[in-house]
XYZ file of C-alpha atoms in Angstrom:
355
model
C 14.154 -7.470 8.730
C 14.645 -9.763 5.257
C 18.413 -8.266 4.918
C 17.322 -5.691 2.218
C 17.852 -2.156 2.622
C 14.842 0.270 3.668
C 13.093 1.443 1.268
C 11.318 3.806 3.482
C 12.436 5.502 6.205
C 10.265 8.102 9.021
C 12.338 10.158 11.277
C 10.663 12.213 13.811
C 7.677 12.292 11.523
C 5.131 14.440 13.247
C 1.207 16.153 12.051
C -0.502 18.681 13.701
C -4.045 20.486 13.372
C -3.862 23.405 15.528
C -3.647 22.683 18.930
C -3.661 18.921 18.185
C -1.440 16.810 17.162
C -2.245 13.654 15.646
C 0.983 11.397 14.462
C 3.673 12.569 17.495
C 7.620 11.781 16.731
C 7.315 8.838 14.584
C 10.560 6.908 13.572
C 10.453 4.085 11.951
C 12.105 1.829 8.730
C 10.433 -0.190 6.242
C 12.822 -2.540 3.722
C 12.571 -3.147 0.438
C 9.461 -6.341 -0.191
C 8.451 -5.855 3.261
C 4.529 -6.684 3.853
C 4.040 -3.786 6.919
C 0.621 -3.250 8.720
C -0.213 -0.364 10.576
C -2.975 -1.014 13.264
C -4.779 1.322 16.117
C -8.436 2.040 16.997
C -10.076 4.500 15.464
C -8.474 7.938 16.010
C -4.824 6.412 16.959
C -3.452 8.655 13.917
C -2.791 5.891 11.400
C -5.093 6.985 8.448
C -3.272 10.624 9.219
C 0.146 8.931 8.871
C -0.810 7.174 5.777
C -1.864 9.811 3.921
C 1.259 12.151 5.045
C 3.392 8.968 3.243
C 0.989 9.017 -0.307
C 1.557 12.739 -0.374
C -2.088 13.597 0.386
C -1.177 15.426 3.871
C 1.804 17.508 4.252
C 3.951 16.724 7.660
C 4.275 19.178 9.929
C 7.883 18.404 11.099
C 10.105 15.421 10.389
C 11.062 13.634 7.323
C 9.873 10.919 4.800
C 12.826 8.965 3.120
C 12.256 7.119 -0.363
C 15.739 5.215 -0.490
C 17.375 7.676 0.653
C 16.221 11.028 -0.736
C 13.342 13.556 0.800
C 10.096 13.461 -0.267
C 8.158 15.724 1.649
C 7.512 18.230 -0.845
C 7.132 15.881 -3.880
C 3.252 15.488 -4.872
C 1.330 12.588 -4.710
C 1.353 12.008 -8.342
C 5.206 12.431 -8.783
C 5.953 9.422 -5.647
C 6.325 6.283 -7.447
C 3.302 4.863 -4.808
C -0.049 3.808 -5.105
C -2.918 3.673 -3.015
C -5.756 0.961 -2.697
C -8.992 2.900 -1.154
C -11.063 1.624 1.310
C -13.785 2.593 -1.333
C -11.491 1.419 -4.478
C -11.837 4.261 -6.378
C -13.298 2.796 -9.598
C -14.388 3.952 -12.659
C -17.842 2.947 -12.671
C -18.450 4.018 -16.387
C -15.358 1.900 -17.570
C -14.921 -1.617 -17.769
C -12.688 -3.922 -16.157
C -10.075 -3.865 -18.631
C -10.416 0.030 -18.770
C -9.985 0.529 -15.179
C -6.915 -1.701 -14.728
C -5.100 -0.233 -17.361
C -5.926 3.637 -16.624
C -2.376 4.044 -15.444
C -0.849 3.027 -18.696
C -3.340 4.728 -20.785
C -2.314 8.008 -18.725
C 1.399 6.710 -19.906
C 0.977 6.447 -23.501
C 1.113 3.234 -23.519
C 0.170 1.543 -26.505
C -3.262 -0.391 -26.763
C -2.168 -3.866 -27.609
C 0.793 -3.998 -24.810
C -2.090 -1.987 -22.184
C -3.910 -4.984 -22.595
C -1.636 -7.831 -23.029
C -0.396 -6.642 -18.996
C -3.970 -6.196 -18.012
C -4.803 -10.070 -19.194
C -1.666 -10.954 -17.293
C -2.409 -9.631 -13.924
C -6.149 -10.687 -14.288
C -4.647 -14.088 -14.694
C -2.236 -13.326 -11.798
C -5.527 -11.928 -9.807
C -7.759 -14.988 -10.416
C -9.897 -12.785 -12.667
C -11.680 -14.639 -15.819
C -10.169 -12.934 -18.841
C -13.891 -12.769 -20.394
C -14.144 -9.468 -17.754
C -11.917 -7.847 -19.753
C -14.816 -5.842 -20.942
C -17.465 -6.340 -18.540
C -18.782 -3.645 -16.036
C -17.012 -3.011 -13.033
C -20.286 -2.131 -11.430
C -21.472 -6.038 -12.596
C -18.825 -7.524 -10.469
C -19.249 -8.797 -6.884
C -17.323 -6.997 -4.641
C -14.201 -9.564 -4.174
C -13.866 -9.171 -7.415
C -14.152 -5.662 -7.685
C -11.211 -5.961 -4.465
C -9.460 -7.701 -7.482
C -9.438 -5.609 -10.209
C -8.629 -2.617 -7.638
C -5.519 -4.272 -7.051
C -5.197 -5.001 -10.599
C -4.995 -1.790 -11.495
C -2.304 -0.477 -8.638
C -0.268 -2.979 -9.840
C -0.459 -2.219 -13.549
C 1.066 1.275 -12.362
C 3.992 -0.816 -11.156
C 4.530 0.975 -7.858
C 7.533 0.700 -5.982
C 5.453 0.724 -2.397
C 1.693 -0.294 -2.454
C -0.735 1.534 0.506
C -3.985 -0.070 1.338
C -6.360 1.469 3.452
C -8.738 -1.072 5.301
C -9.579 -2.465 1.344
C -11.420 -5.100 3.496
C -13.217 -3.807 6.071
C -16.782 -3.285 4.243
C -16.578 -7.735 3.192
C -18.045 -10.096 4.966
C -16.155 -12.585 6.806
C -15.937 -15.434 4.374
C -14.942 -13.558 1.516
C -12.735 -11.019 3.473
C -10.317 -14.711 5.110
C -9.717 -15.441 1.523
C -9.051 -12.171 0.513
C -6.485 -11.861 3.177
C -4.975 -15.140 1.580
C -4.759 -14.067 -1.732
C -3.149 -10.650 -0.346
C -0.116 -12.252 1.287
C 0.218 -14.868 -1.939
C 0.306 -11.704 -4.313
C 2.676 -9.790 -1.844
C 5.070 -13.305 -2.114
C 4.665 -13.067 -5.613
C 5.147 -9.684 -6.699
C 7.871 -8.361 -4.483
C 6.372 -5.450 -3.776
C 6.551 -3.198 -0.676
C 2.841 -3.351 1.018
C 1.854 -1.099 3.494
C -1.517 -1.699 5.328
C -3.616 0.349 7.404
C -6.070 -1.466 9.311
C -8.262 -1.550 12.698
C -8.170 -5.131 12.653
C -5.574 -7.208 14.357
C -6.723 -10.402 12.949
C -6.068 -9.190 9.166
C -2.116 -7.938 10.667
C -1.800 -10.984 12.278
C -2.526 -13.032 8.843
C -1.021 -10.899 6.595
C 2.290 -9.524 7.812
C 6.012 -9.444 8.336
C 5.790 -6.847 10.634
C 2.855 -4.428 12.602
C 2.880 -1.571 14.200
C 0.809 -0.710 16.894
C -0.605 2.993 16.551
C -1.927 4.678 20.067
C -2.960 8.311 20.512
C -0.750 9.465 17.393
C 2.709 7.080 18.505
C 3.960 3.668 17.700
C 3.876 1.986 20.891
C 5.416 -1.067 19.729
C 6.840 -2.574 16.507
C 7.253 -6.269 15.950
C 6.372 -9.658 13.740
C 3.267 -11.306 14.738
C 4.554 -13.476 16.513
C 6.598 -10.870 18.971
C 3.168 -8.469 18.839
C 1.048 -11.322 20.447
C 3.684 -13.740 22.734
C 5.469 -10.404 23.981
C 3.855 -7.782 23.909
C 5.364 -4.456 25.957
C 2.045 -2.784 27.329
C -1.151 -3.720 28.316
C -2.837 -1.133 26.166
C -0.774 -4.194 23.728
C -1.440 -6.842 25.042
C -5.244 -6.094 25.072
C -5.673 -4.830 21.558
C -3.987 -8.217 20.730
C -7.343 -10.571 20.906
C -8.736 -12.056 23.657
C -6.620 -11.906 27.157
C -6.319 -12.660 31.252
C -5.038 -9.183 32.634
C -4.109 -9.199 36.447
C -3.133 -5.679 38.191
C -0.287 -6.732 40.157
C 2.675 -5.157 41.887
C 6.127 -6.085 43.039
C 6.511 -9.157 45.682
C 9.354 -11.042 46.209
C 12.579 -11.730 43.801
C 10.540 -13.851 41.441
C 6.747 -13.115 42.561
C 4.256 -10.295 41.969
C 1.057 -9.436 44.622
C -2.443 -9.291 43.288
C -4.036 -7.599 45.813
C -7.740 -8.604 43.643
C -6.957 -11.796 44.946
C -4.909 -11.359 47.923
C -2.374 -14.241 46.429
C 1.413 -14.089 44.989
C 1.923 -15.219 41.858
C 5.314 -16.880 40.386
C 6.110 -14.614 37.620
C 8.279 -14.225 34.924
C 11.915 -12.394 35.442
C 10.684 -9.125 37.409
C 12.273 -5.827 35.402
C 14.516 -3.826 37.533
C 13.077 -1.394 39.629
C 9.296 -2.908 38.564
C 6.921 -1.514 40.842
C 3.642 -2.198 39.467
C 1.767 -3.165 36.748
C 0.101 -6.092 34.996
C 0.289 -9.945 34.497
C -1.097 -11.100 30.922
C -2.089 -14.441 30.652
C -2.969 -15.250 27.105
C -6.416 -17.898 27.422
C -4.634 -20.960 25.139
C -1.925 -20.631 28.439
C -4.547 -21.179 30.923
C -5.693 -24.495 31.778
C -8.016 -26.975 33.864
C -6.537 -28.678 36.907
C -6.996 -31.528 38.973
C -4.887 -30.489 41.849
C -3.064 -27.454 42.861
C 0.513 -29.173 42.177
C 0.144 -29.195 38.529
C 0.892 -25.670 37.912
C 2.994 -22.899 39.281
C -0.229 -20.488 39.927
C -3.751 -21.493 40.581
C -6.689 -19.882 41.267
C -10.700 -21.858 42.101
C -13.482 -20.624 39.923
C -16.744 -21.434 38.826
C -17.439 -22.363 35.176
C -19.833 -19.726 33.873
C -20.098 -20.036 30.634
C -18.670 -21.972 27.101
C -18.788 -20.766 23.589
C -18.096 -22.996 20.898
C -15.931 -21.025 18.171
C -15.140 -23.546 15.373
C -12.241 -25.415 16.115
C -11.330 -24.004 19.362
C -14.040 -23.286 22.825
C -13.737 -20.221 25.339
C -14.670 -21.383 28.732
C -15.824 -18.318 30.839
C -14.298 -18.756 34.503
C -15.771 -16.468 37.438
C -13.012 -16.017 40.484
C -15.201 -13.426 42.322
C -15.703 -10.441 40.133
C -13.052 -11.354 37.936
C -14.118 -13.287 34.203
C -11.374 -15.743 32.827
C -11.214 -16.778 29.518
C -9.662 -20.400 29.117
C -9.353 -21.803 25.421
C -9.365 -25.276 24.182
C -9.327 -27.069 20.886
C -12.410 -28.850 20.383
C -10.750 -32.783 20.638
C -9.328 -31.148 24.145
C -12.441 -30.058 25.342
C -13.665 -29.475 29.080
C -15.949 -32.286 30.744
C -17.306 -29.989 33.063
C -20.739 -28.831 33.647
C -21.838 -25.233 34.140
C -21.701 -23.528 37.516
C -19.045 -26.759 38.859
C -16.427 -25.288 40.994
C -13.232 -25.503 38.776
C -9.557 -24.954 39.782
C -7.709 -22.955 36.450
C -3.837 -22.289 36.779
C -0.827 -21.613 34.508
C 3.126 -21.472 34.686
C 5.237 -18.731 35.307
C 7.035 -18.976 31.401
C 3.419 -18.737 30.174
C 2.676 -15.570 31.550
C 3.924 -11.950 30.466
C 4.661 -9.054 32.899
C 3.549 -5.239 31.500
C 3.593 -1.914 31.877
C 0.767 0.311 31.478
C-alpha cells in the first residue's frame, strides 16, 4: 500500500466457540506505518479478531505473522503491541505522569529519563505539562483519551490497537479527536490498527478499512474505493446514506427494475450478471428540468428536507420507494413540499452489486 513491507500478516486466520465460529478464513496484510480500520456491526467478529492479534484470544486455526515470524503462541505481554481500551484502562489512583510512564517504570527505567519522555509526548499530545501530577480522574475525558494514548506510546509499540477509544464522546469532542488521531499516526510512524462500528471515524481516519460481516472480510479498500466502489450491497449500505434499486439483467448496457417497471442505463454489466442491485450514492442524484438531462429519470414527489450543516437531504417518494438526494446548502432545491419533482442520474454515477 505505501511500498513498505507488511508488518503483519493473517493467513487463513480462523476462531471458533463450539459450534460457532466467529472470525472464518481471514487473510489479510498490513505494512509497516499503515493507519488500518477494522469496521462491522456489532457481532461481525472484529472485537474477536482483535483480540486473537493482542494475544488475548488464542486462534483456532491459521496464522498471525509479526514480520515474518509466528506469533500465535507468544503472550500478550511478550508481542511488542499495545492496546488502547475502549474503557482506557487507567490507573485511577495515579497521576497523569504516573500512568503514562507505567511502561517504563515496569522497564527500569530511570526516574528523570521516565519523565523527561512523558513531558515530551504530553507536549506531542497537546497535554499542559502542569498535569504531570494531577489526577487522572480530574481530567475531562478527551483528555483522559490523551494521556491513554500517551501512555501506549511511551511503551513504544511497534503496532498500536484501539478498540472503539471513541465511541463513549460526544460528537464535538470525538471529530477532533479523530483529527488529532490521524496527525499523531503522521507523526509517529506507527502501525495503527482500529476497531470500530463507525464508518464515519474509518472514513476520516484511514489508509485502508476493512469491512467485517458475519466473521469475514467482505471487502478491503482505501476510503475512497470502500465508498465510490463498493462490491456488495451489504457494502454499499453500511457505507452512509444510499439509493439501492433491485434490478436484474436487460439489455447489453441496461438493467430491469421491475419496482418500477423501467430500464435503466447502467454501468458495464459483469459477465454472466443476472441479478442484483443498482447503488446510487444521494450527492449523484439530482433535480431535473426535463427528462433529456440525464441518462435515467424517475418523477417523484418531494416529501421531505433536512438541513444537515453544510449539505441538505431531500426525501423523494416514487411510489413506495424513499430517495435521498443531497445538496450543498449554496445549491439548494427551490422546491416546495409535496411538488411533483423529476430526480435522475447518469449511468458512470451509478454502481452495479451483488448481494
Amino acid at each position: 500500500m505505501n511500498g513498505r513491507s507488511p508488518i503483519l500478516q493473517l493467513r487463513n486466520l480462523t476462531k471458533t466457540f463450539g459450534n460457532f465460529t466467529a472470525v472464518k478464513d481471514i487473510n489479510l496484510d498490513i505494512t509497516e506505518g499503515e493507519f488500518f480500520t477494522i469496521v462491522g456491526p456489532s457481532g461481525s467478529g472484529k472485537t474477536t479478531m482483535l483480540r486473537m492479534l493482542t494475544g488475548m484470544e488464542s486462534a483456532t486455526s491459521g496464522d498471525i505473522l509479526l514480520r515474518g515470524t509466528r506469533i500465535n503462541d507468544l503472550p500478550a505481554n511478550k508481542r511488542p503491541t499495545c492496546m488502547v481500551f475502549q474503557s482506557l484502562a487507567l490507573f485511577p489512583h495515579r497521576t497523569v505522569g504516573q500512568n503514562i510512564e507505567f511502561s517504563l517504570k515496569i522497564k527500569n527505567i530511570a526516574p528523570d529519563v521516565r519523565k523527561a519522555r512523558a513531558l515530551q509526548l504530553m507536549d506531542q499530545l497537546r497535554l499542559p505539562q502542569d498535569y504531570y501530577g494531577k489526577s487522572v480522574t480530574k481530567c475531562s475525558g478527551g483528555e483522559r483519551q490523551r494521556v491513554a494514548l500517551a501512555r501506549a506510546l511511551a511503551y513504544d509499540p511497534d503496532i498500536l490497537f484501539f478498540d472503539e477509544p471513541l465511541s463513549a464522546i460526544d460528537y464535538k469532542l470525538r471529530k477532533t479527536l479523530e483529527k488529532e488521531l490521524k496527525d499523531i499516526h503522521r507523526e509517529t510512524g506507527k502501525t495503527f490498527i482500529y476497531i470500530t462500528h463507525s464508518l464515519e471515524e474509518a472514513m476520516v481516519m484511514s489508509d485502508r478499512i476493512g469491512v467485517m460481516r458475519a466473521g469475514q472480510l467482505v471487502q478491503v479498500g482505501s476510503p475512497q474505493q470502500i465508498y465510490g466502489a463498493p462490491e456488495t450491497k451489504f457494502v454499499s449500505e453500511f457505507v452512509g446514506d444510499v439509493n439501492v434499486m433491485a434490478v436484474r439483467a436487460g439489455g447489453a448496457a441496461t438493467v430491469h427494475a421491475a419496482e418500477f417497471n423501467i430500464d435503466f442505463v447502467s454501468p458495464s454489466v459483469p459477465a454472466g450478471f443476472a441479478a442484483g442491485h443498482l447503488v446510487v450514492r444521494p450527492e449523484s442524484l439530482r433535480f431535473l428540468s426535463a427528462h433529456n438531462e440525464a441518462q435515467n429519470c424517475l418523477e417523484g414527489r418531494l416529501y421531505n428536507e433536512y438541513v444537515l450543516g453544510s449539505r441538505i437531504q431531500y426525501q423523494v417518494r416514487v411510489n413506495d420507494h424513499v430517495f435521498i438526494v443531497e445538496k450543498l446548502r449554496q445549491q439548494a432545491f427551490t422546491g416546495k413540499l409535496d411538488d411533483n419533482v423529476l430526480i435522475g442520474w447518469d449511468a458512470k454515477d451509478s454502481i452495479l452489486v451483488t448481494d
